[in-house]
Short mmCIF file of C-alpha atoms in Angstrom, two decimals:
data_model
loop_
_atom_site.label_atom_id
_atom_site.label_comp_id
_atom_site.label_asym_id
_atom_site.label_seq_id
_atom_site.Cartn_x
_atom_site.Cartn_y
_atom_site.Cartn_z
CA MET A 848 13.36 -28.17 20.77
CA THR A 849 11.54 -30.93 18.82
CA CYS A 850 11.29 -31.15 15.05
CA GLU A 851 7.53 -30.52 15.32
CA ASN A 852 8.11 -27.25 17.17
CA ALA A 853 10.86 -26.17 14.85
CA ILE A 854 8.80 -26.73 11.74
CA GLU A 855 5.89 -24.75 13.21
CA PHE A 856 8.25 -21.80 13.91
CA LEU A 857 9.77 -21.79 10.38
CA PRO A 858 7.31 -19.29 8.79
CA TRP A 859 7.78 -16.85 11.66
CA LEU A 860 11.55 -17.38 11.59
CA LEU A 861 11.46 -16.33 7.96
CA ASN A 862 9.14 -13.32 8.44
CA GLY A 863 11.33 -12.03 11.25
CA THR A 864 8.73 -12.02 13.99
CA LEU A 865 10.18 -14.87 15.97
CA GLY A 866 12.00 -13.64 19.25
CA GLU A 867 15.68 -13.79 19.67
CA GLU A 868 15.41 -16.66 22.16
CA GLU A 869 13.04 -18.77 20.09
CA GLY A 870 14.82 -17.91 16.89
CA GLY A 871 18.11 -18.98 18.40
CA GLU A 872 16.71 -22.27 19.35
CA VAL A 873 15.26 -22.97 15.89
CA ARG A 874 18.60 -22.07 14.32
CA ARG A 875 20.47 -24.22 16.64
CA HIS A 876 18.03 -27.07 15.86
CA LEU A 877 18.44 -26.49 12.16
CA GLU A 878 22.16 -26.88 12.38
CA THR A 879 21.77 -30.43 13.54
CA CYS A 880 18.58 -31.59 11.79
CA GLU A 881 18.63 -32.47 8.10
CA SER A 882 14.83 -33.07 7.84
CA CYS A 883 14.07 -29.66 9.41
CA ARG A 884 16.49 -27.97 6.84
CA GLN A 885 14.51 -29.66 4.15
CA ALA A 886 11.30 -28.30 5.76
CA LEU A 887 12.93 -24.87 5.76
CA ALA A 888 13.64 -25.08 2.08
CA GLU A 889 10.01 -26.08 1.45
CA THR A 890 8.78 -23.21 3.62
CA ARG A 891 10.83 -20.83 1.57
CA GLU A 892 9.34 -22.32 -1.62
CA ALA A 893 5.89 -21.88 -0.16
CA TRP A 894 6.82 -18.25 0.71
CA ARG A 895 7.83 -17.64 -2.87
CA LEU A 896 4.68 -19.17 -4.13
CA PHE A 897 2.29 -17.17 -1.81
CA ASP A 898 4.20 -13.98 -2.51
CA GLN A 899 3.76 -14.40 -6.16
CA HIS A 900 2.36 -11.38 -8.00
CA VAL A 901 2.24 -10.00 -11.50
CA PRO A 902 5.62 -8.54 -12.30
CA THR A 903 5.61 -4.79 -12.08
CA ALA A 904 6.68 -4.38 -15.77
CA ALA A 905 3.78 -6.65 -16.81
CA LEU A 906 1.36 -4.74 -14.66
CA VAL A 907 2.50 -1.43 -16.16
CA ALA A 908 2.31 -2.75 -19.67
CA TYR A 909 -1.15 -4.18 -19.07
CA ALA A 910 -2.34 -0.79 -17.62
CA TRP A 911 -1.14 0.90 -20.81
CA GLY A 912 -3.07 -1.65 -22.97
CA ASP A 913 -0.10 -3.64 -24.09
CA THR A 914 0.22 -7.39 -23.94
CA PRO A 915 2.74 -8.14 -21.26
CA ALA A 916 5.73 -10.08 -22.68
CA GLY A 917 6.38 -13.55 -21.31
CA LEU A 918 3.08 -13.80 -19.36
CA ASP A 919 -0.06 -15.53 -20.39
CA THR A 920 -2.71 -12.82 -20.50
CA GLU A 921 -5.51 -15.10 -19.38
CA LEU A 922 -3.34 -16.19 -16.39
CA LEU A 923 -2.76 -12.63 -15.58
CA GLU A 924 -6.42 -11.76 -15.73
CA ARG A 925 -7.37 -14.66 -13.47
CA HIS A 926 -4.70 -13.66 -11.09
CA LEU A 927 -5.97 -10.12 -10.97
CA GLU A 928 -9.43 -11.40 -10.15
CA SER A 929 -8.18 -13.23 -7.04
CA CYS A 930 -5.35 -10.95 -5.86
CA PRO A 931 -6.59 -7.69 -4.39
CA GLN A 932 -3.11 -6.34 -4.08
CA CYS A 933 -2.37 -6.64 -7.82
CA ALA A 934 -5.83 -5.38 -8.69
CA ALA A 935 -5.28 -2.25 -6.50
CA GLU A 936 -1.85 -1.70 -8.13
CA LEU A 937 -3.30 -1.97 -11.57
CA GLU A 938 -5.97 0.50 -10.64
CA MET A 939 -3.26 2.90 -9.45
CA ALA A 940 -1.37 2.42 -12.72
CA ARG A 941 -4.51 2.98 -14.69
CA THR A 942 -5.36 6.12 -12.78
CA SER A 943 -1.86 7.37 -13.57
CA ARG A 944 -2.28 6.57 -17.23
CA GLY A 945 -5.61 8.54 -17.20
CA LEU A 946 -3.77 11.54 -16.02
CA GLU A 947 -1.21 11.25 -18.81
CA GLY A 948 -3.50 12.44 -21.45
CA ASP A 949 -5.62 14.89 -19.54
CA ASP A 950 -4.09 18.00 -18.11
CA LYS A 951 -7.44 19.45 -17.12
CA ILE A 952 -7.85 17.35 -14.00
CA ALA A 953 -6.60 19.26 -11.03
CA LEU A 954 -4.56 17.30 -8.50
CA PHE A 955 -4.69 17.76 -4.77
CA PRO A 956 -1.25 18.05 -3.21
CA GLY A 957 -2.42 16.81 0.26
CA LYS A 958 0.11 14.47 1.86
CA PRO A 959 -1.23 11.67 3.93
CA SER A 960 -0.15 12.06 7.52
CA ARG A 961 1.92 9.59 9.40
CA GLU A 962 -0.98 8.85 11.64
CA LEU A 963 -3.32 7.99 8.78
CA SER A 964 -3.60 4.35 9.56
CA ARG A 965 -4.68 5.12 13.15
CA GLU A 966 -7.57 7.24 12.18
CA ARG A 967 -10.97 6.47 10.86
CA ARG A 968 -10.65 6.31 7.12
CA GLU A 969 -14.16 6.68 5.88
CA PRO A 970 -14.57 10.38 6.46
CA ARG A 971 -11.47 11.11 4.52
CA VAL A 972 -13.04 9.84 1.31
CA TRP A 973 -15.99 12.18 1.88
CA ARG A 974 -13.57 14.97 2.80
CA ALA A 975 -11.80 14.38 -0.58
CA ALA A 976 -15.06 14.31 -2.38
CA ALA A 977 -16.16 17.49 -0.67
CA LEU A 978 -12.87 19.11 -1.55
CA ALA A 979 -13.36 18.09 -5.15
CA ALA A 980 -16.91 19.49 -5.16
CA GLY A 981 -15.59 22.66 -3.54
CA LEU A 982 -12.73 23.11 -6.12
CA ALA A 983 -15.22 22.51 -8.96
CA GLY A 984 -17.24 25.30 -7.47
CA VAL A 985 -14.35 27.61 -7.24
CA VAL A 986 -13.23 26.90 -10.75
CA ALA A 987 -16.78 27.31 -12.05
CA ALA A 988 -16.95 30.62 -10.15
CA GLY A 989 -13.61 31.58 -11.66
CA GLY A 990 -15.01 30.85 -15.17
CA TRP A 991 -18.07 32.91 -14.44
CA ILE A 992 -16.02 35.81 -13.17
CA ASN A 993 -13.82 35.57 -16.29
CA SER A 994 -16.84 35.64 -18.55
CA ALA A 995 -18.15 38.61 -16.62
CA ARG A 996 -14.87 40.43 -16.96
CA GLN A 997 -14.92 39.80 -20.66
CA VAL A 998 -18.38 41.33 -20.80
CA ASP A 999 -17.11 44.20 -18.79
CA SER A 1000 -14.29 44.81 -21.13
CA LEU A 1001 -16.74 44.77 -24.10
CA LEU A 1002 -18.98 47.16 -22.17
CA ALA A 1003 -15.97 49.43 -21.60
CA GLU A 1004 -15.24 49.54 -25.30
CA ASN A 1005 -18.86 50.43 -25.96
CA PRO A 1006 -20.80 53.21 -24.23
CA PRO A 1007 -23.29 51.81 -21.71
CA SER A 1008 -26.06 53.71 -23.48
CA ALA A 1009 -25.53 51.47 -26.46
CA VAL A 1010 -25.93 48.20 -24.43
CA ALA A 1011 -29.28 46.67 -24.10
CA THR A 1012 -29.79 44.89 -20.78
CA PRO A 1013 -32.20 41.86 -20.76
CA SER A 1014 -34.57 43.52 -18.28
CA THR A 1015 -34.71 46.99 -19.84
CA PRO A 1016 -34.48 46.81 -23.62
CA THR A 1017 -33.69 50.28 -25.01
CA THR A 1018 -33.92 51.78 -28.37
CA SER A 1019 -30.28 51.99 -29.14
CA SER A 1020 -28.86 54.58 -31.51
CA ARG A 1021 -26.34 51.95 -32.66
CA PRO A 1022 -28.44 48.85 -33.52
CA ALA A 1023 -25.61 47.07 -35.38
CA ASP A 1024 -23.17 47.25 -32.46
CA ASP A 1025 -25.89 46.21 -30.10
CA GLY A 1026 -26.70 43.10 -32.12
CA ALA A 1027 -23.04 42.14 -32.23
CA LEU A 1028 -22.66 42.59 -28.50
CA ARG A 1029 -25.71 40.41 -27.86
CA GLU A 1030 -24.36 37.81 -30.13
CA ARG A 1031 -20.99 37.88 -28.40
CA LEU A 1032 -22.70 37.76 -24.96
CA ALA A 1033 -24.75 34.67 -26.06
CA GLU A 1034 -21.51 32.98 -27.28
CA LEU A 1035 -19.78 33.68 -24.00
CA GLU A 1036 -22.73 32.42 -22.01
CA LYS A 1037 -22.80 29.18 -24.07
CA GLU A 1038 -19.03 28.80 -23.72
CA LYS A 1039 -19.40 29.30 -19.89
CA GLN A 1040 -22.05 26.67 -19.69
CA GLN A 1041 -19.93 24.20 -21.73
CA LEU A 1042 -16.91 24.81 -19.42
CA GLU A 1043 -19.13 24.38 -16.34
CA ALA A 1044 -20.41 21.10 -17.67
CA GLU A 1045 -17.03 19.82 -18.42
CA GLN A 1046 -15.72 20.87 -14.97
CA ALA A 1047 -18.61 19.11 -13.29
CA ALA A 1048 -18.04 15.94 -15.28
CA LEU A 1049 -14.29 15.97 -14.54
CA ALA A 1050 -14.82 16.57 -10.83
CA ALA A 1051 -17.39 13.73 -10.71
CA GLN A 1052 -14.97 11.48 -12.63
CA ALA A 1053 -12.01 12.32 -10.30
CA ALA A 1054 -14.20 11.83 -7.15
CA GLU A 1055 -15.40 8.47 -8.48
CA SER A 1056 -11.88 7.32 -9.32
CA ARG A 1057 -10.62 8.43 -5.96
CA ASP A 1058 -13.37 6.63 -4.15
CA LYS A 1059 -12.81 3.49 -6.26
CA LEU A 1060 -9.06 3.60 -5.57
CA ALA A 1061 -9.60 4.23 -1.86
CA LEU A 1062 -11.87 1.16 -1.73
CA LEU A 1063 -9.44 -1.02 -3.57
CA ILE A 1064 -6.57 0.10 -1.33
CA ARG A 1065 -8.63 -0.69 1.72
CA GLU A 1066 -9.50 -4.12 0.37
CA ALA A 1067 -5.86 -4.82 -0.48
CA SER A 1068 -4.41 -3.47 2.65
CA PRO A 1069 -3.21 -5.99 5.25
CA GLN A 1070 -4.58 -3.70 7.94
CA PRO A 1071 -7.98 -4.62 9.35
CA GLN A 1072 -10.96 -2.36 8.98
CA ILE A 1073 -10.46 -0.64 12.24
CA SER A 1074 -13.59 1.07 13.45
CA TRP A 1075 -12.18 2.43 16.67
CA SER A 1076 -8.57 3.27 17.55
CA ASN A 1077 -6.82 5.32 20.09
CA GLU A 1078 -3.78 5.89 22.05
CA LEU A 1079 -3.53 4.98 25.81
CA TYR A 1080 -1.04 6.68 28.19
CA SER A 1081 0.23 4.88 31.20
CA GLN A 1082 -1.57 5.90 34.38
CA GLY A 1083 0.75 4.55 37.00
CA ASP A 1084 -1.88 3.06 39.28
CA VAL A 1085 -5.15 2.55 37.59
CA VAL A 1086 -8.15 3.41 39.91
CA ARG A 1087 -11.30 1.46 39.20
CA GLY A 1088 -14.71 1.05 40.64
CA PRO A 1089 -17.67 3.46 41.06
CA GLY A 1090 -16.72 7.01 40.42
CA ALA A 1091 -13.29 6.20 38.89
CA GLU A 1092 -12.58 8.11 35.76
CA ASN A 1093 -10.66 6.03 33.24
CA ASP A 1094 -8.80 7.83 30.53
CA LEU A 1095 -10.54 6.06 27.80
CA THR A 1096 -14.01 4.71 26.95
CA ALA A 1097 -14.30 2.40 24.00
CA PRO A 1098 -17.46 1.16 22.33
CA ALA A 1099 -18.53 -2.43 22.97
CA GLY A 1100 -19.05 -4.64 19.88
CA GLU A 1101 -16.44 -2.97 17.78
CA PRO A 1102 -12.82 -4.14 17.07
CA LEU A 1103 -10.38 -2.02 19.00
CA ASN A 1104 -6.91 -0.91 17.97
CA LEU A 1105 -5.04 0.38 20.93
CA PHE A 1106 -1.67 2.01 20.91
CA LEU A 1107 -0.18 1.59 24.40
CA GLN A 1108 2.39 4.27 25.19
CA PRO A 1109 4.93 3.04 27.83
CA GLU A 1110 5.58 5.02 30.93
CA ASP A 1111 8.12 7.87 30.52
CA GLY A 1112 11.65 6.70 31.10
CA ALA A 1113 10.62 3.02 31.23
CA LYS A 1114 13.52 0.67 30.66
CA GLU A 1115 13.49 -1.14 27.30
CA TYR A 1116 13.28 -4.87 27.22
CA PRO A 1117 13.76 -7.36 24.32
CA ARG A 1118 10.17 -8.58 24.75
CA TYR A 1119 7.09 -7.57 26.77
CA GLU A 1120 4.16 -9.27 28.28
CA ILE A 1121 0.64 -7.80 28.19
CA GLU A 1122 -2.27 -8.78 30.34
CA ILE A 1123 -5.89 -7.54 30.54
CA LEU A 1124 -7.48 -7.55 33.97
CA GLY A 1125 -11.22 -7.59 34.35
CA ALA A 1126 -13.50 -7.42 37.36
CA GLY A 1127 -11.62 -8.13 40.63
CA ARG A 1128 -8.42 -7.69 38.80
CA LYS A 1129 -8.84 -11.16 37.44
CA ALA A 1130 -6.80 -11.74 34.25
CA VAL A 1131 -9.08 -12.21 31.17
CA TRP A 1132 -6.32 -12.30 28.61
CA GLY A 1133 -2.56 -12.46 28.58
CA GLY A 1134 0.12 -12.74 25.93
CA GLN A 1135 3.85 -12.83 25.74
CA GLY A 1136 6.48 -11.83 23.20
CA ALA A 1137 5.20 -8.28 22.43
CA ARG A 1138 7.77 -5.93 21.02
CA LEU A 1139 7.83 -2.09 20.86
CA SER A 1140 6.96 -0.82 17.45
CA ASP A 1141 9.35 1.55 15.62
CA LYS A 1142 7.13 4.34 16.92
CA GLY A 1143 7.85 3.31 20.50
CA ASP A 1144 4.49 1.85 21.48
CA PHE A 1145 2.62 -1.41 21.55
CA SER A 1146 -0.12 -2.19 19.11
CA LEU A 1147 -3.00 -4.23 20.63
CA LEU A 1148 -5.73 -5.41 18.42
CA ILE A 1149 -8.84 -6.52 20.25
CA PRO A 1150 -11.51 -8.36 18.19
CA ALA A 1151 -15.13 -7.13 18.20
CA GLY A 1152 -17.01 -8.50 21.28
CA PHE A 1153 -13.88 -9.88 22.84
CA LEU A 1154 -14.23 -7.70 25.93
CA PRO A 1155 -17.83 -7.40 27.29
CA LYS A 1156 -18.95 -4.09 28.81
CA GLY A 1157 -17.12 -3.19 31.91
CA GLU A 1158 -13.92 -1.78 33.29
CA TYR A 1159 -10.57 -3.20 32.49
CA GLU A 1160 -6.95 -2.56 33.27
CA ILE A 1161 -4.24 -3.32 30.74
CA ARG A 1162 -0.76 -3.90 32.11
CA VAL A 1163 2.50 -4.19 30.18
CA TYR A 1164 5.56 -5.88 31.76
CA GLY A 1165 9.14 -6.07 30.46
CA SER A 1166 10.14 -9.59 29.85
CA ASN A 1167 13.72 -10.76 30.27
CA GLY A 1168 14.62 -14.35 29.19
CA GLY A 1169 10.96 -15.30 29.37
CA LYS A 1170 10.60 -14.07 32.93
CA ARG A 1171 8.38 -11.10 33.85
CA ALA A 1172 10.45 -8.06 34.92
CA GLU A 1173 9.18 -4.68 35.92
CA ARG A 1174 5.83 -3.11 34.86
CA VAL A 1175 6.31 -0.52 32.10
CA GLY A 1176 2.71 0.62 31.73
CA ALA A 1177 -0.76 0.38 33.19
CA TYR A 1178 -3.86 1.63 31.31
CA GLY A 1179 -7.51 1.98 32.34
CA LEU A 1180 -10.14 1.13 29.78
CA ARG A 1181 -13.84 1.21 30.02
CA ILE A 1182 -15.98 -0.68 27.47
CA GLU A 1183 -19.58 0.72 27.16
CA MET B 447 17.08 15.65 -37.30
CA MET B 448 16.32 15.86 -33.58
CA THR B 449 12.69 15.30 -32.58
CA GLU B 450 10.97 17.47 -30.11
CA ASP B 451 11.12 14.75 -27.43
CA GLN B 452 14.83 14.18 -28.05
CA GLU B 453 15.39 17.92 -27.82
CA VAL B 454 13.54 17.98 -24.39
CA VAL B 455 15.78 15.12 -23.22
CA THR B 456 18.94 16.99 -24.34
CA ARG B 457 17.84 20.08 -22.65
CA PHE B 458 16.77 18.29 -19.57
CA LEU B 459 20.19 16.60 -19.28
CA LYS B 460 21.83 19.95 -19.68
CA GLY B 461 19.76 21.15 -16.74
CA GLU B 462 17.84 23.82 -18.59
CA THR B 463 15.18 25.09 -16.28
CA ASP B 464 12.12 24.96 -18.56
CA ALA B 465 12.91 21.27 -19.59
CA VAL B 466 13.55 20.20 -16.02
CA GLY B 467 10.31 21.89 -15.03
CA THR B 468 8.38 20.02 -17.72
CA VAL B 469 9.78 16.63 -16.89
CA ASP B 470 9.38 17.26 -13.11
CA GLY B 471 5.79 18.34 -13.69
CA TRP B 472 5.11 15.08 -15.61
CA ILE B 473 6.74 13.01 -12.76
CA SER B 474 4.65 14.62 -10.09
CA ARG B 475 1.52 14.14 -12.05
CA ALA B 476 2.28 10.55 -12.96
CA ALA B 477 3.19 9.65 -9.43
CA TRP B 478 0.16 11.30 -7.87
CA PRO B 479 -2.06 8.20 -7.72
CA TYR B 480 0.57 6.47 -5.68
CA GLN B 481 0.91 9.23 -3.15
CA ARG B 482 -1.56 7.84 -0.61
CA ARG B 483 0.04 4.40 -0.54
CA LEU B 484 3.55 5.75 -0.22
CA ALA B 485 2.50 7.92 2.68
CA GLU B 486 5.52 9.34 4.50
CA ARG B 487 7.83 7.74 1.95
CA TRP B 488 6.37 9.93 -0.72
CA ASP B 489 9.10 12.64 -0.93
CA ASP B 490 11.89 10.04 -0.84
CA VAL B 491 10.21 8.07 -3.59
CA LEU B 492 9.72 11.18 -5.78
CA GLN B 493 13.38 11.88 -5.42
CA ASP B 494 14.23 8.25 -6.32
CA VAL B 495 11.97 8.56 -9.38
CA ARG B 496 13.82 11.82 -10.48
CA LEU B 497 17.12 10.08 -10.06
CA GLU B 498 15.91 7.06 -11.99
CA VAL B 499 14.54 9.22 -14.82
CA THR B 500 17.85 11.07 -15.03
CA ARG B 501 19.75 7.85 -15.01
CA LEU B 502 17.66 6.24 -17.87
CA LEU B 503 17.62 9.37 -20.01
CA GLY B 504 21.41 9.87 -19.42
CA GLN B 505 22.04 6.24 -20.62
CA GLY B 506 19.95 6.87 -23.72
CA LYS B 507 17.33 4.32 -22.76
CA PHE B 508 14.63 6.41 -24.30
CA ARG B 509 14.59 5.28 -27.86
CA GLY B 510 11.57 7.15 -29.14
CA GLU B 511 9.28 4.05 -29.41
CA SER B 512 6.67 6.06 -27.60
CA SER B 513 6.38 9.68 -26.81
CA LEU B 514 8.73 10.90 -24.01
CA ARG B 515 5.66 11.74 -21.96
CA THR B 516 4.33 8.10 -22.11
CA TYR B 517 7.79 6.70 -21.46
CA LEU B 518 8.32 8.80 -18.40
CA TRP B 519 4.75 8.05 -17.18
CA ARG B 520 5.55 4.33 -17.40
CA VAL B 521 8.93 4.64 -15.64
CA VAL B 522 7.21 6.55 -12.82
CA SER B 523 4.48 3.89 -12.45
CA HIS B 524 7.00 1.15 -12.53
CA THR B 525 9.25 2.78 -9.88
CA CYS B 526 6.32 3.69 -7.61
CA LEU B 527 4.79 0.17 -7.83
CA ASP B 528 8.21 -1.27 -6.94
CA GLN B 529 8.46 0.88 -3.98
CA ILE B 530 4.98 0.07 -2.80
CA ARG B 531 5.81 -3.54 -3.11
CA ALA B 532 9.06 -3.16 -1.30
CA LEU B 533 7.23 -1.37 1.54
CA SER B 534 4.93 -4.35 2.01
CA LYS B 535 7.80 -6.72 2.38
CA TRP B 536 9.08 -7.69 5.85
CA GLN B 537 12.45 -8.25 7.33
CA TRP B 538 14.59 -10.11 4.80
CA THR B 539 17.70 -9.93 6.87
CA ASP B 540 16.86 -13.13 8.72
CA LEU B 541 16.33 -14.89 5.45
CA GLU B 542 19.74 -13.88 4.18
CA VAL B 543 21.36 -14.74 7.40
CA LEU B 544 19.75 -18.16 7.24
CA GLU B 545 20.86 -18.58 3.72
CA GLN B 546 24.41 -18.01 4.71
CA THR B 547 24.38 -20.20 7.82
CA ASP B 548 22.34 -23.24 6.96
CA GLY B 549 23.50 -23.73 3.30
CA ALA B 550 20.04 -25.14 2.37
CA ALA B 551 19.03 -24.97 -1.28
CA GLY B 552 16.48 -22.46 -2.35
CA PRO B 553 16.21 -18.76 -2.93
CA ALA B 554 16.85 -16.27 -0.24
CA ARG B 555 13.92 -14.09 -1.32
CA PRO B 556 10.98 -14.51 -3.61
CA ALA B 557 12.32 -12.24 -6.33
CA ALA B 558 11.89 -12.37 -9.98
CA ALA B 559 12.11 -15.80 -11.51
CA SER B 560 12.20 -17.15 -15.10
CA HIS B 561 9.05 -16.82 -17.13
CA GLU B 562 8.36 -20.50 -16.86
CA ASP B 563 8.94 -20.58 -13.18
CA ARG B 564 6.61 -17.54 -12.60
CA ASP B 565 4.03 -19.03 -14.88
CA LEU B 566 4.04 -22.29 -12.93
CA LEU B 567 3.92 -20.54 -9.52
CA MET B 568 0.95 -18.40 -10.66
CA ARG B 569 -0.87 -21.50 -11.88
CA VAL B 570 -0.24 -23.24 -8.59
CA LEU B 571 -1.33 -20.18 -6.71
CA GLU B 572 -4.68 -19.98 -8.40
CA ARG B 573 -5.41 -23.52 -7.32
CA VAL B 574 -4.74 -22.91 -3.62
CA SER B 575 -7.70 -21.95 -1.53
CA GLN B 576 -8.28 -18.27 -0.72
CA ASP B 577 -7.99 -19.11 3.05
CA CYS B 578 -4.56 -20.39 2.51
CA ARG B 579 -3.60 -17.38 0.38
CA GLU B 580 -5.01 -14.98 3.04
CA LEU B 581 -3.14 -16.83 5.76
CA TRP B 582 0.20 -16.75 3.95
CA ARG B 583 -0.40 -13.18 2.70
CA LEU B 584 -0.49 -12.14 6.45
CA LEU B 585 2.67 -14.30 7.09
CA VAL B 586 4.56 -12.70 4.19
CA ALA B 587 3.45 -9.26 5.51
CA GLY B 588 5.19 -10.12 8.79
CA HIS B 589 2.35 -10.68 11.13
CA SER B 590 2.91 -12.65 14.27
CA TYR B 591 0.94 -15.59 15.65
CA ARG B 592 -0.84 -13.28 17.95
CA GLU B 593 -1.82 -10.77 15.47
CA MET B 594 -3.01 -13.30 12.99
CA SER B 595 -4.94 -15.09 15.76
CA LEU B 596 -6.71 -11.81 16.78
CA ARG B 597 -7.40 -10.80 13.24
CA LEU B 598 -8.69 -14.10 12.02
CA GLY B 599 -10.36 -15.11 15.30
CA VAL B 600 -8.60 -18.46 15.19
CA ALA B 601 -6.53 -20.02 18.00
CA GLU B 602 -2.85 -19.76 17.59
CA GLY B 603 -2.40 -23.59 17.65
CA THR B 604 -4.96 -24.06 14.93
CA LEU B 605 -3.19 -21.39 12.85
CA ARG B 606 0.13 -23.28 13.08
CA VAL B 607 -1.48 -26.41 11.80
CA ARG B 608 -3.26 -24.53 8.99
CA VAL B 609 -0.06 -22.83 7.86
CA LEU B 610 1.66 -26.19 7.71
CA ARG B 611 -1.21 -27.85 5.82
CA CYS B 612 -1.30 -24.98 3.35
CA ARG B 613 2.48 -25.25 2.82
CA GLU B 614 2.19 -29.04 2.24
CA LYS B 615 -0.71 -28.57 -0.16
CA ALA B 616 1.09 -25.89 -2.19
CA THR B 617 4.22 -28.00 -2.33
CA ALA B 618 2.29 -31.01 -3.58
CA LEU B 619 0.48 -28.87 -6.20
CA ARG B 620 3.66 -27.36 -7.35
CA LYS B 621 5.18 -30.83 -7.81
CA GLU B 622 2.11 -32.12 -9.61
CA LEU B 623 1.90 -29.21 -12.03
CA GLY B 624 5.70 -29.16 -12.50
CA GLU B 625 5.63 -32.68 -13.65
CA ARG B 626 2.90 -32.01 -16.14
CA LEU B 627 4.93 -29.39 -18.00
CA PRO B 628 6.28 -30.69 -21.30
CA ALA B 629 9.93 -31.60 -21.60
CA GLY B 630 12.13 -28.54 -22.04
CA ARG B 631 9.92 -26.53 -19.82
CA ASN B 632 11.00 -28.03 -16.57
CA VAL B 633 11.27 -25.47 -13.97
CA THR B 634 14.49 -24.93 -12.13
CA VAL B 635 14.33 -23.02 -8.94
CA LYS B 636 17.53 -21.27 -8.41
CA ARG B 637 18.86 -18.32 -6.58
CA SER B 638 17.74 -15.32 -8.54
CA PRO B 639 20.30 -12.73 -9.56
CA ASN B 640 20.37 -9.36 -8.00
CA THR B 641 17.05 -7.91 -9.24
CA SER B 642 17.16 -4.31 -8.32
CA ARG B 643 14.54 -1.82 -9.21
CA LYS B 644 16.96 -0.18 -11.60
CA ALA B 645 17.50 -3.40 -13.43
CA ASN B 646 13.76 -3.79 -13.85
CA THR B 647 13.11 -0.35 -15.23
CA ASN B 648 15.85 -0.86 -17.76
CA ASP B 649 13.45 -3.20 -19.55
CA LEU B 650 11.07 -0.31 -20.19
#
């Protein structure tokens, strides 16, 4: 391995994505090359630099309106402007702080599923907003029912004949009681309206905060904005051509996030090779060095427009010592 | 005379149900905004937070400088943010192994540094282009050549060169700004001590 190659590999050696074979070569080279060890030290320094964020304690202090100790506030604010990760974290801390002083805001206990990142995320925001609106409606209805019950209890304490209804005013024999009841009813009505207004404002505030937070999280997330994702299961032999029914049809012009499930009982390899075959089973793309995720599948990101409309076959092979071994999966995919 | 907060702490440490319920309710509420980011780690983190709160209160770290509620709220935020940051980190094992085997100078992980060091690094960082920051952000997050290439729509070979150039530029900027610092504020990069989450929250 040359110094040039070794230096190019250093960042990936540090982030742990370099394969055993390549990693071993780089390590062996480092043992004998002083200049590359120096480059490794510089790469570590760059790593430290680019992984620099506002310390958690300072971020929490700032969220609570304090001046963070030992950190220039202007520097912190400039960093927040250019670092979506820190900005998102600050927003979460501020949201938490907002909950500290206000027990009226109801929290939704919903737990994000493990598969969240694989699904479309947009509808979830709307689902949450709809849930908030629904809850506000339920709480408002509860307040109305409660008010109605209070009126009922007042009515129970007083004979119905003594109560004047708005539509049918009567000549009550107990005008003093009647007046007091009307007054009490008006108070309750006013109270109910105030509560409803407060609930609506709080629900709107919660929905707005949630949307803002979701937006910031999406911006800060290292995951791409995936517009279409799905799982593909190995088909053994993929049949193509007129009349063939592939498992999956994906939209053209959108980035695709595919999770390829290996065949049942497939032998595990240290690395894998993936290739995409187009018309006439001609390879249109190939890549080596893939690894199984901790969920036991392969994640394949295909940029928008990379695959034109047509039928494709994706094949995954085990790779041993850089050589292609057996096939562990074959998947049909139609782009329309 | 014991304040109301101190009384809650005492009762909480004795395991009295109502005090434990109150503190646990505050913890759940304070941690709620972090739930989505912590995803399947949520329950574990909540448990970590409870242990951390018990540890801090047991050690008498709450000194009544703020209300107990505010104190716990900040501890929860601190712990959750630390956990979120830890989740975004990639495999550090290789770094540590390398540190042991190659004997090269430099920290094994980009952990907490001195105020001056951090100040300098943040000033350098704001002078680096957004493209470089994005490129290295993906690297730090553990993305491979291929993933980065697909994501950024740039050939792998080009990426390697860009990564190298960004590193060289950052190193030069760091050197330049480091030299400009007044005497007595020279930055020494040294292996950071063990900076665990618990050590950090002790500062609260």
